[in-house]
PDB file of C-alpha atoms in Angstrom:
ATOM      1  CA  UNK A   1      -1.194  19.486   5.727  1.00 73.00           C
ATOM      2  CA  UNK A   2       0.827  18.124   3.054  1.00 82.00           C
ATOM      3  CA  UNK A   3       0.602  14.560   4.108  1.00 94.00           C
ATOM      4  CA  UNK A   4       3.636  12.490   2.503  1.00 97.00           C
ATOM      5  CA  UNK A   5       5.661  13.760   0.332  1.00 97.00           C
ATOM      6  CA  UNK A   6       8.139  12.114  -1.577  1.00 97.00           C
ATOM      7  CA  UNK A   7      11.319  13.383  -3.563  1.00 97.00           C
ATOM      8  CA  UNK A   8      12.164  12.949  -6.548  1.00 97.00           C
ATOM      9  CA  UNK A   9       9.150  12.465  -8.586  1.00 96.00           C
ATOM     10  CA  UNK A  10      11.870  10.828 -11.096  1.00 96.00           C
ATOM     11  CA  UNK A  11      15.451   9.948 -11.369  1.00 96.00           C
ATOM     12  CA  UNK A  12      17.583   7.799 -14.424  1.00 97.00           C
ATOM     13  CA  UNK A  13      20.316   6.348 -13.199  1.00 97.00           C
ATOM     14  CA  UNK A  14      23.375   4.080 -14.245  1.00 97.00           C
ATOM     15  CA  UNK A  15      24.143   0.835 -12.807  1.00 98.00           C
ATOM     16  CA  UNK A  16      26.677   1.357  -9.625  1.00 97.00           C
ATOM     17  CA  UNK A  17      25.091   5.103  -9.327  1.00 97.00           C
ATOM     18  CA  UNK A  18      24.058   5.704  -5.667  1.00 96.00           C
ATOM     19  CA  UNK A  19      20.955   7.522  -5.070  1.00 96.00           C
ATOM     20  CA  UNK A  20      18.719   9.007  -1.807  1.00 97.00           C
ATOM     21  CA  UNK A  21      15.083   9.141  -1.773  1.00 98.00           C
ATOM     22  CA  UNK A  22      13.689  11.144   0.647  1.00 97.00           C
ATOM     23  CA  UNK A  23      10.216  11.155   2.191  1.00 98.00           C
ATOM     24  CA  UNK A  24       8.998  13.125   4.725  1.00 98.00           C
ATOM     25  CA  UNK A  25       5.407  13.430   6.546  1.00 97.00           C
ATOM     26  CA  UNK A  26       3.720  15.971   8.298  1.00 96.00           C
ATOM     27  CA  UNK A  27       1.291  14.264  10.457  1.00 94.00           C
ATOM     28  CA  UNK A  28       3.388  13.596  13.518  1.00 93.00           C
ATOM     29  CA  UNK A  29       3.321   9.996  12.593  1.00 93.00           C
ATOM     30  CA  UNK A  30       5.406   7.171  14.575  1.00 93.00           C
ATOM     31  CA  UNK A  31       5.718   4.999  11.970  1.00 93.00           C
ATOM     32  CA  UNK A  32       6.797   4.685   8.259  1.00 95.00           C
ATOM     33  CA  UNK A  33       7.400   2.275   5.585  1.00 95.00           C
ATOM     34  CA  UNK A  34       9.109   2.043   2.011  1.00 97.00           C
ATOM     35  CA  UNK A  35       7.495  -0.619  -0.582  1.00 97.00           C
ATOM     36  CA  UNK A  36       8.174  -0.730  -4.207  1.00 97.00           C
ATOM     37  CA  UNK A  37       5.651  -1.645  -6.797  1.00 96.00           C
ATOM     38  CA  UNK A  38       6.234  -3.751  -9.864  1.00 93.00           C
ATOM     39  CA  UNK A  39       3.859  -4.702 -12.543  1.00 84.00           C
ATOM     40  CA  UNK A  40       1.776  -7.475 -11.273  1.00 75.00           C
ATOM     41  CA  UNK A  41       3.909  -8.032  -7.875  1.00 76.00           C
ATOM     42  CA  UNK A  42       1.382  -5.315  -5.626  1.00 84.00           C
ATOM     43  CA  UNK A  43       3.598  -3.540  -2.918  1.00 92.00           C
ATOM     44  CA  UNK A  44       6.675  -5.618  -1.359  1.00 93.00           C
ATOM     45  CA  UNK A  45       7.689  -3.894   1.558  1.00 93.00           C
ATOM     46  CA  UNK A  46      11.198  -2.879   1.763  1.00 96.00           C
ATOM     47  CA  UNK A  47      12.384  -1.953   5.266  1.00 96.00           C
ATOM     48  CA  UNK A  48      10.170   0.232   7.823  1.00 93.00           C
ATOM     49  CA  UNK A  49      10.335   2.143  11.167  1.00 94.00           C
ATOM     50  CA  UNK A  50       8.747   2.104  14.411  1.00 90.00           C
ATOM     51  CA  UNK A  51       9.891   5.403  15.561  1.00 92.00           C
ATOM     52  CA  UNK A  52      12.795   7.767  15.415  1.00 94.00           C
ATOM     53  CA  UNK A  53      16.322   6.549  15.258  1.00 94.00           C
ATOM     54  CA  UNK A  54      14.774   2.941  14.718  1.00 94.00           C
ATOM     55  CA  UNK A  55      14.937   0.772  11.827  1.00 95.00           C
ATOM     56  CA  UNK A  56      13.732  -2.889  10.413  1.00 93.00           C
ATOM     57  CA  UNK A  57      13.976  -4.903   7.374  1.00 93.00           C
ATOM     58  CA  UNK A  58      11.184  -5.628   5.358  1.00 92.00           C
ATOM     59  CA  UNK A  59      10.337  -8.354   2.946  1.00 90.00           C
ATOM     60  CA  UNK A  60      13.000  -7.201  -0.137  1.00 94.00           C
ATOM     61  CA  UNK A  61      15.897  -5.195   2.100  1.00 96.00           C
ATOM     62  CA  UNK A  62      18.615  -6.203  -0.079  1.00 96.00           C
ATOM     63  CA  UNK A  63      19.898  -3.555  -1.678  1.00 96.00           C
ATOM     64  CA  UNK A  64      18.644  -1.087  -0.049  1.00 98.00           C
ATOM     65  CA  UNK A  65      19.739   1.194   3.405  1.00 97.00           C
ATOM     66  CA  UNK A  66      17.235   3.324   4.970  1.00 97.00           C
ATOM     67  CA  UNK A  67      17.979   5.980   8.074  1.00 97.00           C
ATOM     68  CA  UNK A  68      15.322   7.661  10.440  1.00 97.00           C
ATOM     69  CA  UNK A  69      17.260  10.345  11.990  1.00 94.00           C
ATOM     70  CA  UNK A  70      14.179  12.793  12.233  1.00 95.00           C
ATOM     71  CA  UNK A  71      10.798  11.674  13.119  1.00 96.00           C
ATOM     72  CA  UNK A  72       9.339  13.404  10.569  1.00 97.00           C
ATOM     73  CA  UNK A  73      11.727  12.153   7.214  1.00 97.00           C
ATOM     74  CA  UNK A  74      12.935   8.515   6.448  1.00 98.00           C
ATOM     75  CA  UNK A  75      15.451   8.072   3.635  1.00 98.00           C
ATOM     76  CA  UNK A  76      15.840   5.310   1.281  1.00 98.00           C
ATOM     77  CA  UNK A  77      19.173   4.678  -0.012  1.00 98.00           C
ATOM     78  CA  UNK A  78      20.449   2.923  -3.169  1.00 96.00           C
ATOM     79  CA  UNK A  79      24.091   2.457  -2.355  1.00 92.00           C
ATOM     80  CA  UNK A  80      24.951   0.301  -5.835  1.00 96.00           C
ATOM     81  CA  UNK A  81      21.820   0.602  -8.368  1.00 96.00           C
ATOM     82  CA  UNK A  82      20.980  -2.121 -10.652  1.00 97.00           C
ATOM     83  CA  UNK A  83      19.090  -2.725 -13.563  1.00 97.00           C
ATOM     84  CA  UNK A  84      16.152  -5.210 -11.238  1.00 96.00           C
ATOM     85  CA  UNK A  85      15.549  -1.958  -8.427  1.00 97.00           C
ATOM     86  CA  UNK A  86      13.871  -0.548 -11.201  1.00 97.00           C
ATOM     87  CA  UNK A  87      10.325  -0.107  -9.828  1.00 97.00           C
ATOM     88  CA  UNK A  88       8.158   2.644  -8.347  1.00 97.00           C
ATOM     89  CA  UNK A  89       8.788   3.468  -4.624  1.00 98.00           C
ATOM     90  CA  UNK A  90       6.317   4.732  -2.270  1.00 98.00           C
ATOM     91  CA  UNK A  91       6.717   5.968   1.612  1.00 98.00           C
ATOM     92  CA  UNK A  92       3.924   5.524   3.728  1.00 96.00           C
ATOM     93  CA  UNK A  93       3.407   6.502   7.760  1.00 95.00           C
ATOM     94  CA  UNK A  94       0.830   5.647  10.578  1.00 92.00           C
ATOM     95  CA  UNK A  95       0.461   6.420  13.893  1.00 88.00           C
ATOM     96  CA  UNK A  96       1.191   5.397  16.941  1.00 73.00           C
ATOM     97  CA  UNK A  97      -2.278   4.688  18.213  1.00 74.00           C
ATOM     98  CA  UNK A  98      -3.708   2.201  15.251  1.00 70.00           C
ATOM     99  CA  UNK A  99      -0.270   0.976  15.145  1.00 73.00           C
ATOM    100  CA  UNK A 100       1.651  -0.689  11.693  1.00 72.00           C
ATOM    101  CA  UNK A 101      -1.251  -2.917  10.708  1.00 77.00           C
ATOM    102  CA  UNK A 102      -3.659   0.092  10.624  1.00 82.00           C
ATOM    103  CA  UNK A 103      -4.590   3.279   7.908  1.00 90.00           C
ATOM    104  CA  UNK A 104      -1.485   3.503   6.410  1.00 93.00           C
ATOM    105  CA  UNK A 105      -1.029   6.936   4.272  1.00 94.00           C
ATOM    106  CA  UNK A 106       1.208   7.086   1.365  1.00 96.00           C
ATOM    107  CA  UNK A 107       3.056   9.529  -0.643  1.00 97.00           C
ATOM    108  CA  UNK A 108       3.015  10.009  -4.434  1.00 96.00           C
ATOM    109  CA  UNK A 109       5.826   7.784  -5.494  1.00 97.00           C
ATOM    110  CA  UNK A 110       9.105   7.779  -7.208  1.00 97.00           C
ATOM    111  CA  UNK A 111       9.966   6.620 -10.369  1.00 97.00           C
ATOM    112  CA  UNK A 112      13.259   5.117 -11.014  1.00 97.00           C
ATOM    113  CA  UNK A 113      14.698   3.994 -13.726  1.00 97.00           C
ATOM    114  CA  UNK A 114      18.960   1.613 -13.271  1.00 97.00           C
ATOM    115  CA  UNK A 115      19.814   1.249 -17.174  1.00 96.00           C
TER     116      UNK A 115
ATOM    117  CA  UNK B   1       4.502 -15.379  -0.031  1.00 44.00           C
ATOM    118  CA  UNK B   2       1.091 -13.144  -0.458  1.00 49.00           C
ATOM    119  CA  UNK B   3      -1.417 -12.641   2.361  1.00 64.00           C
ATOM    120  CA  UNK B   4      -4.182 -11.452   0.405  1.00 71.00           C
ATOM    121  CA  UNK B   5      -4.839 -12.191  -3.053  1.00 83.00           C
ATOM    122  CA  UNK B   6      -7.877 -10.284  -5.268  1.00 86.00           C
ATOM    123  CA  UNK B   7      -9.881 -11.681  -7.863  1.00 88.00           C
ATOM    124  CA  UNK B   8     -10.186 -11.239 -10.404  1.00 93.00           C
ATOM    125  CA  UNK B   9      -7.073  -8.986 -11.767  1.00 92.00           C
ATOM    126  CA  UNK B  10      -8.756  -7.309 -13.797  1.00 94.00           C
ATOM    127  CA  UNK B  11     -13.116  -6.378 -14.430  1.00 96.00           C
ATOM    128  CA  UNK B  12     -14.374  -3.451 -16.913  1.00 97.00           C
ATOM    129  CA  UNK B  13     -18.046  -2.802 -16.437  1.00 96.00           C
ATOM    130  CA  UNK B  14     -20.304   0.083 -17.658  1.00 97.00           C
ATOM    131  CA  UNK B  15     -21.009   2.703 -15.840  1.00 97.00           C
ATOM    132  CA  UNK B  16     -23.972   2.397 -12.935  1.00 97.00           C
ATOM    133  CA  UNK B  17     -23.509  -0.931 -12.776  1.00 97.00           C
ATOM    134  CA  UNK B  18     -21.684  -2.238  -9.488  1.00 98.00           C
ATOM    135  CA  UNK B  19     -18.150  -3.820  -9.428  1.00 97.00           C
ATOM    136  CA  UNK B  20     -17.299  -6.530  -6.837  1.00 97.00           C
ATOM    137  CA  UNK B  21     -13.789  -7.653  -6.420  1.00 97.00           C
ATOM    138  CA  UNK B  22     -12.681  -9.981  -3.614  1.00 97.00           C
ATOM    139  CA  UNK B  23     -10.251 -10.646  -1.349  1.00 95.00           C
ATOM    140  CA  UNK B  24      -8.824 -14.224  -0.102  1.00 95.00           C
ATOM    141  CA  UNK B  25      -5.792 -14.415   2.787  1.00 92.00           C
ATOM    142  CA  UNK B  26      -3.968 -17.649   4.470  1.00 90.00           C
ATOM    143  CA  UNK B  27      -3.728 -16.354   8.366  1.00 87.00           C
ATOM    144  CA  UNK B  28      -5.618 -15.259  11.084  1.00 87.00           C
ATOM    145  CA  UNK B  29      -5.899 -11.705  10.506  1.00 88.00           C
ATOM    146  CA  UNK B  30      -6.748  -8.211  12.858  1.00 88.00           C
ATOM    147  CA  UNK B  31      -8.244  -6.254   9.985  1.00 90.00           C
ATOM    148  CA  UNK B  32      -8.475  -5.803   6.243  1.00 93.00           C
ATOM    149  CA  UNK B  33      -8.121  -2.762   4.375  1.00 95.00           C
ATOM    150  CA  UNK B  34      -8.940  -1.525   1.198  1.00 96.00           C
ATOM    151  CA  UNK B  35      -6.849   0.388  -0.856  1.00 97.00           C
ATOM    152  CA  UNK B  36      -7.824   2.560  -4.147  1.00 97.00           C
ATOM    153  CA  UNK B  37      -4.735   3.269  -6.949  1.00 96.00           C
ATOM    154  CA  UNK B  38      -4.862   5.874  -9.298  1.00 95.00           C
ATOM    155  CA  UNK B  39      -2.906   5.676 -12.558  1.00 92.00           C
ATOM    156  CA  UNK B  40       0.495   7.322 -11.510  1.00 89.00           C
ATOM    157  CA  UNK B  41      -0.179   8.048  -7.757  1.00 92.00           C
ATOM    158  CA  UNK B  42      -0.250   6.449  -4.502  1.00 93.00           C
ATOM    159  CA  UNK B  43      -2.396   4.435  -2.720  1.00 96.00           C
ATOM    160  CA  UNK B  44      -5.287   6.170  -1.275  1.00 96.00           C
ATOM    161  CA  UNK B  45      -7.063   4.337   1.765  1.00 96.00           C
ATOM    162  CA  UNK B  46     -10.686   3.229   1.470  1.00 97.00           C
ATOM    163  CA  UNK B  47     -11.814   1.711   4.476  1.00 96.00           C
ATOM    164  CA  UNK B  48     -11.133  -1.168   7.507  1.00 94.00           C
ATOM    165  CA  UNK B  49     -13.183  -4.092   8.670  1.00 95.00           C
ATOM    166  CA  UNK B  50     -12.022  -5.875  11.917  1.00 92.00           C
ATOM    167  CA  UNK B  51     -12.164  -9.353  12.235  1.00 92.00           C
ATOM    168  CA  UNK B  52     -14.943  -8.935  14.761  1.00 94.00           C
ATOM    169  CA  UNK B  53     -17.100  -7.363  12.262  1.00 96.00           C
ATOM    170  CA  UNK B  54     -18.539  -8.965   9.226  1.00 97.00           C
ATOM    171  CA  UNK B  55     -19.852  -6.009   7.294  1.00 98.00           C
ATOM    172  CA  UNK B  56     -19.067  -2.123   6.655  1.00 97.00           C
ATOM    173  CA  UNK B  57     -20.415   0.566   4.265  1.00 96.00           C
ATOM    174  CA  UNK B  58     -18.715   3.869   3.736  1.00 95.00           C
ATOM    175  CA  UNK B  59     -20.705   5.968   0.636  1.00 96.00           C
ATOM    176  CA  UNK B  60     -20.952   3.665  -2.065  1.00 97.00           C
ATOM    177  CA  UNK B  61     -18.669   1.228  -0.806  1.00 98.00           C
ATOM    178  CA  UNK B  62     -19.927  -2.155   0.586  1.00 98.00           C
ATOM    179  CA  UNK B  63     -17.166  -4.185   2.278  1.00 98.00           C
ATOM    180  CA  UNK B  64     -18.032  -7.787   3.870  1.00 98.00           C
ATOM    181  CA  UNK B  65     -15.579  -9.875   5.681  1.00 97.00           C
ATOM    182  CA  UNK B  66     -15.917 -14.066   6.138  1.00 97.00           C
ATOM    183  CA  UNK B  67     -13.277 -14.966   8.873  1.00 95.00           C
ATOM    184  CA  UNK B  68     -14.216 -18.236   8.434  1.00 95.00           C
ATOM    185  CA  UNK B  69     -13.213 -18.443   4.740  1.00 95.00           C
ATOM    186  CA  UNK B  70     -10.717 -16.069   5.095  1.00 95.00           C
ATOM    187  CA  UNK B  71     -12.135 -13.558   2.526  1.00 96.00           C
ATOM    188  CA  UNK B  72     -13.140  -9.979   1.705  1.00 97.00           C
ATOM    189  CA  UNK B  73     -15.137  -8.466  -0.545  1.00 98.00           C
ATOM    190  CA  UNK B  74     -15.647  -4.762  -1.424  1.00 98.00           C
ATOM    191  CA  UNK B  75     -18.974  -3.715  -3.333  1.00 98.00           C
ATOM    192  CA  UNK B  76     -18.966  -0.287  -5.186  1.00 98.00           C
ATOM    193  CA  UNK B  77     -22.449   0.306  -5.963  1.00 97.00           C
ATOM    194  CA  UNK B  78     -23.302   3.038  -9.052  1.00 97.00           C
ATOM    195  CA  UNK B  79     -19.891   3.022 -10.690  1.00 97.00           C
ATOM    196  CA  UNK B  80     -18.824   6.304 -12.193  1.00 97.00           C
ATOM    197  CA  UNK B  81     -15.947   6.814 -14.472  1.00 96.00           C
ATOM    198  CA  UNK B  82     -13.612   8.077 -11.690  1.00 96.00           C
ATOM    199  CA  UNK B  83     -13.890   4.964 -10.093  1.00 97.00           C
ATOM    200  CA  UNK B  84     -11.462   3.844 -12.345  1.00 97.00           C
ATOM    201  CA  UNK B  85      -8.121   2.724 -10.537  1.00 97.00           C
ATOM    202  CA  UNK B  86      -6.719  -0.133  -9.471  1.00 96.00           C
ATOM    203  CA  UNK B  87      -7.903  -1.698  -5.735  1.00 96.00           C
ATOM    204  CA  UNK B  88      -6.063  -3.721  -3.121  1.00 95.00           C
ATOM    205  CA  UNK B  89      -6.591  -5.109  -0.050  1.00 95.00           C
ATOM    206  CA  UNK B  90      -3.841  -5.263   2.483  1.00 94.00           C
ATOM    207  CA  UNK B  91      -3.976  -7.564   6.135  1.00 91.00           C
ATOM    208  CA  UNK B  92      -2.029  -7.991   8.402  1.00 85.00           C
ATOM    209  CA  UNK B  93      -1.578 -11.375  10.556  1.00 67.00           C
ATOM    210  CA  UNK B  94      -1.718 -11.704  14.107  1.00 64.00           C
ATOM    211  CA  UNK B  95       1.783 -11.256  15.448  1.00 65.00           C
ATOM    212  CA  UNK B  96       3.208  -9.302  12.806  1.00 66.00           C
ATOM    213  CA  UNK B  97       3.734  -5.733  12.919  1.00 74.00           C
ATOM    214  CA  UNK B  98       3.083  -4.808   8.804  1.00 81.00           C
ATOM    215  CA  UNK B  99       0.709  -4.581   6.339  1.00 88.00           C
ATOM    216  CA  UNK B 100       0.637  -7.185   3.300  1.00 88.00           C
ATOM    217  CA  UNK B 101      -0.630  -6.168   0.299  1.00 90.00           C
ATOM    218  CA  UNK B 102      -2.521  -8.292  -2.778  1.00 89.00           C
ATOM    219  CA  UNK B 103      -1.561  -7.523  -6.272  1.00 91.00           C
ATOM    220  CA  UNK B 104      -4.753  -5.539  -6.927  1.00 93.00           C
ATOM    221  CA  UNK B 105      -7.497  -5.636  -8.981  1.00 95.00           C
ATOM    222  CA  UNK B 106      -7.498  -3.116 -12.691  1.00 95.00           C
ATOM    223  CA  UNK B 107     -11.192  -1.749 -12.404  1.00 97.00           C
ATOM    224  CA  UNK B 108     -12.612   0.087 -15.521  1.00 97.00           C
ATOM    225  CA  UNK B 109     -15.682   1.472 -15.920  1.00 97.00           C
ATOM    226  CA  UNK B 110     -16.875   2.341 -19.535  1.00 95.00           C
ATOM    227  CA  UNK B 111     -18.533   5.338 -20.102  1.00 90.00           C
TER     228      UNK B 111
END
């Protein structure tokens, strides 16, 4: 199993440049999640899912669009980048028996850069 | 706001001694978790203590929960160089359907 993975690893982009992050998960879980990390701030979650075709906002969702339209991948989109989404993102899933509030497994991260 | 805050941000100790780092939240929780960070990677889950329990070892981990003080604590006994990494713990509160994380703790262990 491959767990989470996450994609890209990287990406520099301009301010107004749109971007898609895409994570996907192998583990048949129900749920997933997309925080970002900043120096000193720990994770802030950004919006998360409770199963396919679902979708909620998080604690920091401005900005920020996210689909589910496969169990197994949920997309984070950056429809206008700016200089303060800077930050590392990170997917994570669980499943459907522990539920949101239990082991949550997370991918790798991506590393983004809005000059 | 934060649920769970660690102290303190940041402990270097030599290694085989142990490292303690703690946990404090505001609400009533269902479980705490602990959470290990690499430099560059993701978090890696460590263990879970539900509020019904009060103490948990996995290896040399040691993690204690006080419900009535609303704090955590998580023990690594031995530390070895790869224990290195940042750790944080995440709760949830009753009612809500997501994790909140603390801002972590920077362990280093000296060689």
């Amino acid at each position: 199993n491959a767990g989470v993975t996450q994609t890209p690893k990287f990406r520099v982009l301009k301010t107004g440049q749109s971007m898609t992050l895409l994570c996907a998960q192998d583990m048949n879980h129900e749920y997933m999640y997309w925080y970002r990390q900043d120096p000193g701030m720990g994770l802030r979650l950004i919006h998360y899912s409770v199963g396919e075709g679902t979708t909620a906002k998080g604690e920091v969702p401005d900005g920020y669009n996210v689909s589910r339209l496969k169990k197994q991948n949920f997309l984070l989109g950056l429809e206008s980048a700016a200089p303060s989404q800077t930050s590392v993102y990170f997917c994570a899933s669980s499943n459907l028996r522990g539920g949101p509030t239990d082991t949550q497994y997370f991918g790798p991260g991506t590393r983004l850069t809005v000059l | 706001s934060q649920q769970g805050e660690e102290d303190p941000q940041a402990l270097s100790i030599q290694e085989g001694e142990n490292a303690t780092m703690n946990c404090s939240y505001k609400t009533s929780i269902n479980n705490l978790q602990w959470y290990r960070q690499n430099s560059g990677r993701g978090l890696v889950h460590l263990i879970l203590i539900r509020s019904n329990e009060r103490e948990k070892h996995s290896g040399r981990l040691r993690v204690t929960l006080d419900t009535s003080k609303k704090s955590s604590s998580l023990l690594i006994t031995a530390s070895r160089a790869a224990d290195t990494a940042s750790y944080f713990c995440a709760t949830d509160d009753r009612g809500a359907q997501k994790l909140v994380f603390g801002q972590g703790t920077r362990l280093t262990i000296n060689p």
